[in-house]
Short mmCIF file of C-alpha atoms in Angstrom, two decimals:
data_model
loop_
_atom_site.label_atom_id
_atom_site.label_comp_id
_atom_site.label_asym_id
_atom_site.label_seq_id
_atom_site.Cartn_x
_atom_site.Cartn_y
_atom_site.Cartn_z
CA UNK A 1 151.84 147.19 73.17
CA UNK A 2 152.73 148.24 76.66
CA UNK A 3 152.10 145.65 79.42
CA UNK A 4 149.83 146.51 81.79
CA UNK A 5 147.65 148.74 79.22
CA UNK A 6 146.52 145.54 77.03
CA UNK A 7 142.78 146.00 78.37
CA UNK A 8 142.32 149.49 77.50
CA UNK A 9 143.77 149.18 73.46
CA UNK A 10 140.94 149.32 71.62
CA UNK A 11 140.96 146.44 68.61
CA UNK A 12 138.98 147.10 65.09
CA UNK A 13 136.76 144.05 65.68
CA UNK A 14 133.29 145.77 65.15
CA UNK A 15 130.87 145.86 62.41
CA UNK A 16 130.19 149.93 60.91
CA UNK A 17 126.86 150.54 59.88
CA UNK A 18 125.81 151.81 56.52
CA UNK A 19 127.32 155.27 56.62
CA UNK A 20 131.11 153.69 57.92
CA UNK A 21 130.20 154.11 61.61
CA UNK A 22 131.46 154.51 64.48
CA UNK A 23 134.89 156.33 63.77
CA UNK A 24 137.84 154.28 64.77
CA UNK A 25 138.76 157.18 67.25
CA UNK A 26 140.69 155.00 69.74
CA UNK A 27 142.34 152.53 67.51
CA UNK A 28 145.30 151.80 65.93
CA UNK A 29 147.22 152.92 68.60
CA UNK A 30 145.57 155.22 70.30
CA UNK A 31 144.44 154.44 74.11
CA UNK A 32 141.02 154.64 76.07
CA UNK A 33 140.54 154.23 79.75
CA UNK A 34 137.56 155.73 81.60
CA UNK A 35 139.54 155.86 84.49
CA UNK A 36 143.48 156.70 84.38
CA UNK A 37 145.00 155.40 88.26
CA UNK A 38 148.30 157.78 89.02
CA UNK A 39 150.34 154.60 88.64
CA UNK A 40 149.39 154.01 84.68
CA UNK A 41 150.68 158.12 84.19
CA UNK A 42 154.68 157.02 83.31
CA UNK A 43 152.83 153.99 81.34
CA UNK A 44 150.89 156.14 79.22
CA UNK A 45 153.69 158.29 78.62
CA UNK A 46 156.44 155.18 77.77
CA UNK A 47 153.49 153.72 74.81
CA UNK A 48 153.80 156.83 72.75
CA UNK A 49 150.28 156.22 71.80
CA UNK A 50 149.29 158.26 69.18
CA UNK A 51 146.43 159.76 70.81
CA UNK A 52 144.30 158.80 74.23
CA UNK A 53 141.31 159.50 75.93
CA UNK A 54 141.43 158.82 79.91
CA UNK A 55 139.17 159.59 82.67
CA UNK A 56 140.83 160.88 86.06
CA UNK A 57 139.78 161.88 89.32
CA UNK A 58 143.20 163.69 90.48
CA UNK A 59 144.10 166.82 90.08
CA UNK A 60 147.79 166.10 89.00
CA UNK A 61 146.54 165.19 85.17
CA UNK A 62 146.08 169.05 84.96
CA UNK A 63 149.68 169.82 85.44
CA UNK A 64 150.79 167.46 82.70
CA UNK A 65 150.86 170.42 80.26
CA UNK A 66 153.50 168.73 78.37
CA UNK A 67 151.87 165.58 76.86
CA UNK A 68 148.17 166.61 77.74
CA UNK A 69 146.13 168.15 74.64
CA UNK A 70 142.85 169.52 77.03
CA UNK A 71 141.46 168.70 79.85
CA UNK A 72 137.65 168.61 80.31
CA UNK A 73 136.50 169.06 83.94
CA UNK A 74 133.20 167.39 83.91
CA UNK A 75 131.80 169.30 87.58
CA UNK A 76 132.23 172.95 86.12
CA UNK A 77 131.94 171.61 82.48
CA UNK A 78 135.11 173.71 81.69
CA UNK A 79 137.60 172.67 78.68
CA UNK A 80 141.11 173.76 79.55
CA UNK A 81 143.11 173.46 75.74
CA UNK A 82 147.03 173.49 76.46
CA UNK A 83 147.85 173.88 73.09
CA UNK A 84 147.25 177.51 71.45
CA UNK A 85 146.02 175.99 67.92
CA UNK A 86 143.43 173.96 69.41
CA UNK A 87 141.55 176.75 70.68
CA UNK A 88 140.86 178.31 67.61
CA UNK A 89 140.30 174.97 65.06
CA UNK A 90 137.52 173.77 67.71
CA UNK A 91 135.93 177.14 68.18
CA UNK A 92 132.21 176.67 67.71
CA UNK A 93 130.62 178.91 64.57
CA UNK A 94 127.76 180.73 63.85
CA UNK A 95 125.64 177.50 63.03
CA UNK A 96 127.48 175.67 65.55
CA UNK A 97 126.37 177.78 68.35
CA UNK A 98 122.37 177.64 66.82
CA UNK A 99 122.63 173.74 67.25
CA UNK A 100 123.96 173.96 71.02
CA UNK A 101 121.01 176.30 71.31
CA UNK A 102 118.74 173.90 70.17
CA UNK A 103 119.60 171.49 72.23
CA UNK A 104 119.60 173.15 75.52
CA UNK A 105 116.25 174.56 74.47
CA UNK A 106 114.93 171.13 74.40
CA UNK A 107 116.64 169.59 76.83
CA UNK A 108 115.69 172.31 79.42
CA UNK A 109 111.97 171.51 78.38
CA UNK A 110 112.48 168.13 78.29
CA UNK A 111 113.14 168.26 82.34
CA UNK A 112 109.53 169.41 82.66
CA UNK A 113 107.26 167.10 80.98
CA UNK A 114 109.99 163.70 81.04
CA UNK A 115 107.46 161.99 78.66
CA UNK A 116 108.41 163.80 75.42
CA UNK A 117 110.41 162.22 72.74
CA UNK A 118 112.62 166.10 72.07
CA UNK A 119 115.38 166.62 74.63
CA UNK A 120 115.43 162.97 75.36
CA UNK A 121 118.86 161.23 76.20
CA UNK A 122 117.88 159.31 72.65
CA UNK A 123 116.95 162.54 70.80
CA UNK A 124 120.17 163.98 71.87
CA UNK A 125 122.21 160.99 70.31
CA UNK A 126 119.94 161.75 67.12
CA UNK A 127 120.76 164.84 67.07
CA UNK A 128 124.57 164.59 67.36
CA UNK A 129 124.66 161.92 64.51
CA UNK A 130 122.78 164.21 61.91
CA UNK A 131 125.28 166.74 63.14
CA UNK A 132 128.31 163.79 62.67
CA UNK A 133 126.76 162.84 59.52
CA UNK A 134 126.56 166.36 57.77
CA UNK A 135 129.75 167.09 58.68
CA UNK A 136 131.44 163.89 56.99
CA UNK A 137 129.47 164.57 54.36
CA UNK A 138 130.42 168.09 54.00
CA UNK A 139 134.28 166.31 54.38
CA UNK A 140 133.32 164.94 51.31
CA UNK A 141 132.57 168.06 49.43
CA UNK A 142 134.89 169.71 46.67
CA UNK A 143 132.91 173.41 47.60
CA UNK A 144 134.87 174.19 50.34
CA UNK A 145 132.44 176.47 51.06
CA UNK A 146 130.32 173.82 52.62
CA UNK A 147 133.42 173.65 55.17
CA UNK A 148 132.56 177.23 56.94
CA UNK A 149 129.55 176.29 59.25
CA UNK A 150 131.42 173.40 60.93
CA UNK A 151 135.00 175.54 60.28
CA UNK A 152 137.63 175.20 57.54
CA UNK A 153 140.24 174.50 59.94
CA UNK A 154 138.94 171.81 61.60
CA UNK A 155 137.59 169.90 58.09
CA UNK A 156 141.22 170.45 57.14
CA UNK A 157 142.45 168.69 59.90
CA UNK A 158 139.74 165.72 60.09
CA UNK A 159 140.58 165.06 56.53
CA UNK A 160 144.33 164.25 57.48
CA UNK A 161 143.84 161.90 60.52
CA UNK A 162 144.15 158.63 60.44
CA UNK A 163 140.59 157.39 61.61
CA UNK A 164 139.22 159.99 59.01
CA UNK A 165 140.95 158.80 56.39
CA UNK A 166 139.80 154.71 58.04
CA UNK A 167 136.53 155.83 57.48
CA UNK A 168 136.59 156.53 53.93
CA UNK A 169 138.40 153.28 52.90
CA UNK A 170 135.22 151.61 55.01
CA UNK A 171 132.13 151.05 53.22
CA UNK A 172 130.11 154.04 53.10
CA UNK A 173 127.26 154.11 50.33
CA UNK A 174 124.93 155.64 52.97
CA UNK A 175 126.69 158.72 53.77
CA UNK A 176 125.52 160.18 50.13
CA UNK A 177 122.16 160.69 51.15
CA UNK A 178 122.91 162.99 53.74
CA UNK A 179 123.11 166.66 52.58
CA UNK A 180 126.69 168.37 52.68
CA UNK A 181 125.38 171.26 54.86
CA UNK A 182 125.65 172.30 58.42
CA UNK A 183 122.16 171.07 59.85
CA UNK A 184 121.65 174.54 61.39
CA UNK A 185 122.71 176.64 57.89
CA UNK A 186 121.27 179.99 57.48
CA UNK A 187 121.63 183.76 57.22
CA UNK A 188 123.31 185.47 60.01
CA UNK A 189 119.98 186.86 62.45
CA UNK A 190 120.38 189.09 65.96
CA UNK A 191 120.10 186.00 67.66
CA UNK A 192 122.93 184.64 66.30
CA UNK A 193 125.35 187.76 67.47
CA UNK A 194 123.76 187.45 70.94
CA UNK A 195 124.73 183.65 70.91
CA UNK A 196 128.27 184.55 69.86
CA UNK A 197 128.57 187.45 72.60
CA UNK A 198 127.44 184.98 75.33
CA UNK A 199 130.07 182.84 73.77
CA UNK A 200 132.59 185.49 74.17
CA UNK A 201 131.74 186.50 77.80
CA UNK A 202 132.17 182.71 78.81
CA UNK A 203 135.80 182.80 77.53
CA UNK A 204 136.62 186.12 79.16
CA UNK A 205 135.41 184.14 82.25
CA UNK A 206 137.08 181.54 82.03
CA UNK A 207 140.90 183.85 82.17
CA UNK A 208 138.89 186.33 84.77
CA UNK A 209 138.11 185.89 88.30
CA UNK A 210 136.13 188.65 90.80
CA UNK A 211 135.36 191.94 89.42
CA UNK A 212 137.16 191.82 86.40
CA UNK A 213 134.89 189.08 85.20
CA UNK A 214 131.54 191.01 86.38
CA UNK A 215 132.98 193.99 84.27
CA UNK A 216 133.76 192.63 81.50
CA UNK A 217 130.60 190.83 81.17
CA UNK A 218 128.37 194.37 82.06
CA UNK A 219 130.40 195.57 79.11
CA UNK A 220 129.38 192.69 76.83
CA UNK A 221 125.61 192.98 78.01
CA UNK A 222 125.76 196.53 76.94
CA UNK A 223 127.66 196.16 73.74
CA UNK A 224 125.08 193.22 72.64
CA UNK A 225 121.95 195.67 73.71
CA UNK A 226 123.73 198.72 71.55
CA UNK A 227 124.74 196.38 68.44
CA UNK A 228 121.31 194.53 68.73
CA UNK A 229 119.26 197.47 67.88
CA UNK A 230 121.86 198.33 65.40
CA UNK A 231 121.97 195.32 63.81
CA UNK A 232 117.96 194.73 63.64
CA UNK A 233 117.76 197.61 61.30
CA UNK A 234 120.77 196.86 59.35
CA UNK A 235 123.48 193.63 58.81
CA UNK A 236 126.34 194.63 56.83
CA UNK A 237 128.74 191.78 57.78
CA UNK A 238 128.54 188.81 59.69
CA UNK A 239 130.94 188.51 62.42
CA UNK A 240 132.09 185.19 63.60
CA UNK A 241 133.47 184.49 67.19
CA UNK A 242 135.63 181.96 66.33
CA UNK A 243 138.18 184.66 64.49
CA UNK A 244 138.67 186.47 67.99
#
């Protein structure tokens, strides 16, 4: 262990709950620090930690394209991925972006009446376990079929990391109560290639800047308009964002 980084190393001294919980996502050599200083940079670096998860304030933790997976800039709420392959195993899918949906739904009416148990900052951690849960369970599955709503490629990898594979040495009786299916499952609706179309103008936006990015998204608007009336009389495919 690196001195100087001792207090951020997570250790595996907690107790998991009945369905192996919480993943050991910053363990065994991986590092955690809500808040990186510039000094602890070359540290972080000289561990070779298998994997971290640091908080920073500076700007200069963009530029380390080299040894930085994404960044996550929590003011715009942008995620900046500096590595090609990520982009496309942590695409969001079909069901994916009916669950984000949900949410925002709720949480946006939540902010109304602050009384009500939906949208709460609880209801939102009881959402994202179900959604945990199904997909661990889905993990589970032989039918990889059962992999598509949460994405093949990103099952594929969970299965091979090494707080994945923790997980299923730790007891987990619980975990077979929970249904292998994506908690937002269903047939592909208009709704569903609007959501993927807004999904698809926020990317454009995100490589686009001035009237290029006001183009492309009149285009979009149009195309979703054309295709939804299209589509609401007929569905002969189901097209998934996460391929383009």
């Amino acid at each position: 262990m690196c001195s100087g980084l001792s207090d951020a190393i997570c250790t595996t001294n907690y107790s998991s709950d009945e369905f192996g919980l919480p993943l050991s996502l910053t363990c065994q050599g991986s590092f955690f620090d809500p808040y990186l200083s510039l000094q602890q940079l070359d540290l972080v670096k000289k561990c070779q930690a298998c994997g971290f998860i640091v908080g920073a304030s500076n700007d200069l933790l963009r530029r380390q394209t080299d040894w930085v997976d994404a960044v996550v800039d929590v003011t715009t709420g942008e995620v900046l991925f500096y590595k090609d392959s990520l982009s496309s195993i942590l695409a969001l899918t079909t069901a994916d972006l009916r669950f984000v949906d949900y949410l925002t739904h709720h949480v946006s009416d939540q902010m109304l009446e602050e009384t009500q148990w939906e949208g709460s900052d609880d209801w939102i951690r009881a959402q994202f376990k179900l959604y945990l849960l199904s997909m661990l369970s889905c993990s589970l599955s032989l039918d990889e079929e059962t992999w598509t709503d949460f994405s093949e490629d990103y099952i594929f990898q969970l299965r091979s990391k090494q707080h994945y594979l923790q997980w299923k040495e730790t007891p987990n009786a619980a975990i077979a109560d929970i249904e292998p299916r994506h908690p937002f499952h269903g047939q592909f609706t208009t709704a569903d290639l609007r959501r993927q179309l807004s999904e698809l103008t926020h990317r454009w936006s995100l490589r686009l800047t001035g009237r290029q990015e006001d183009r492309v998204a009149r285009v979009v608007t149009n195309i979703g308009h054309t295709v939804g009336k299209v589509v609401s009389v007929s569905l002969p495919y189901v097209w998934d964002c996460s391929v383009l």
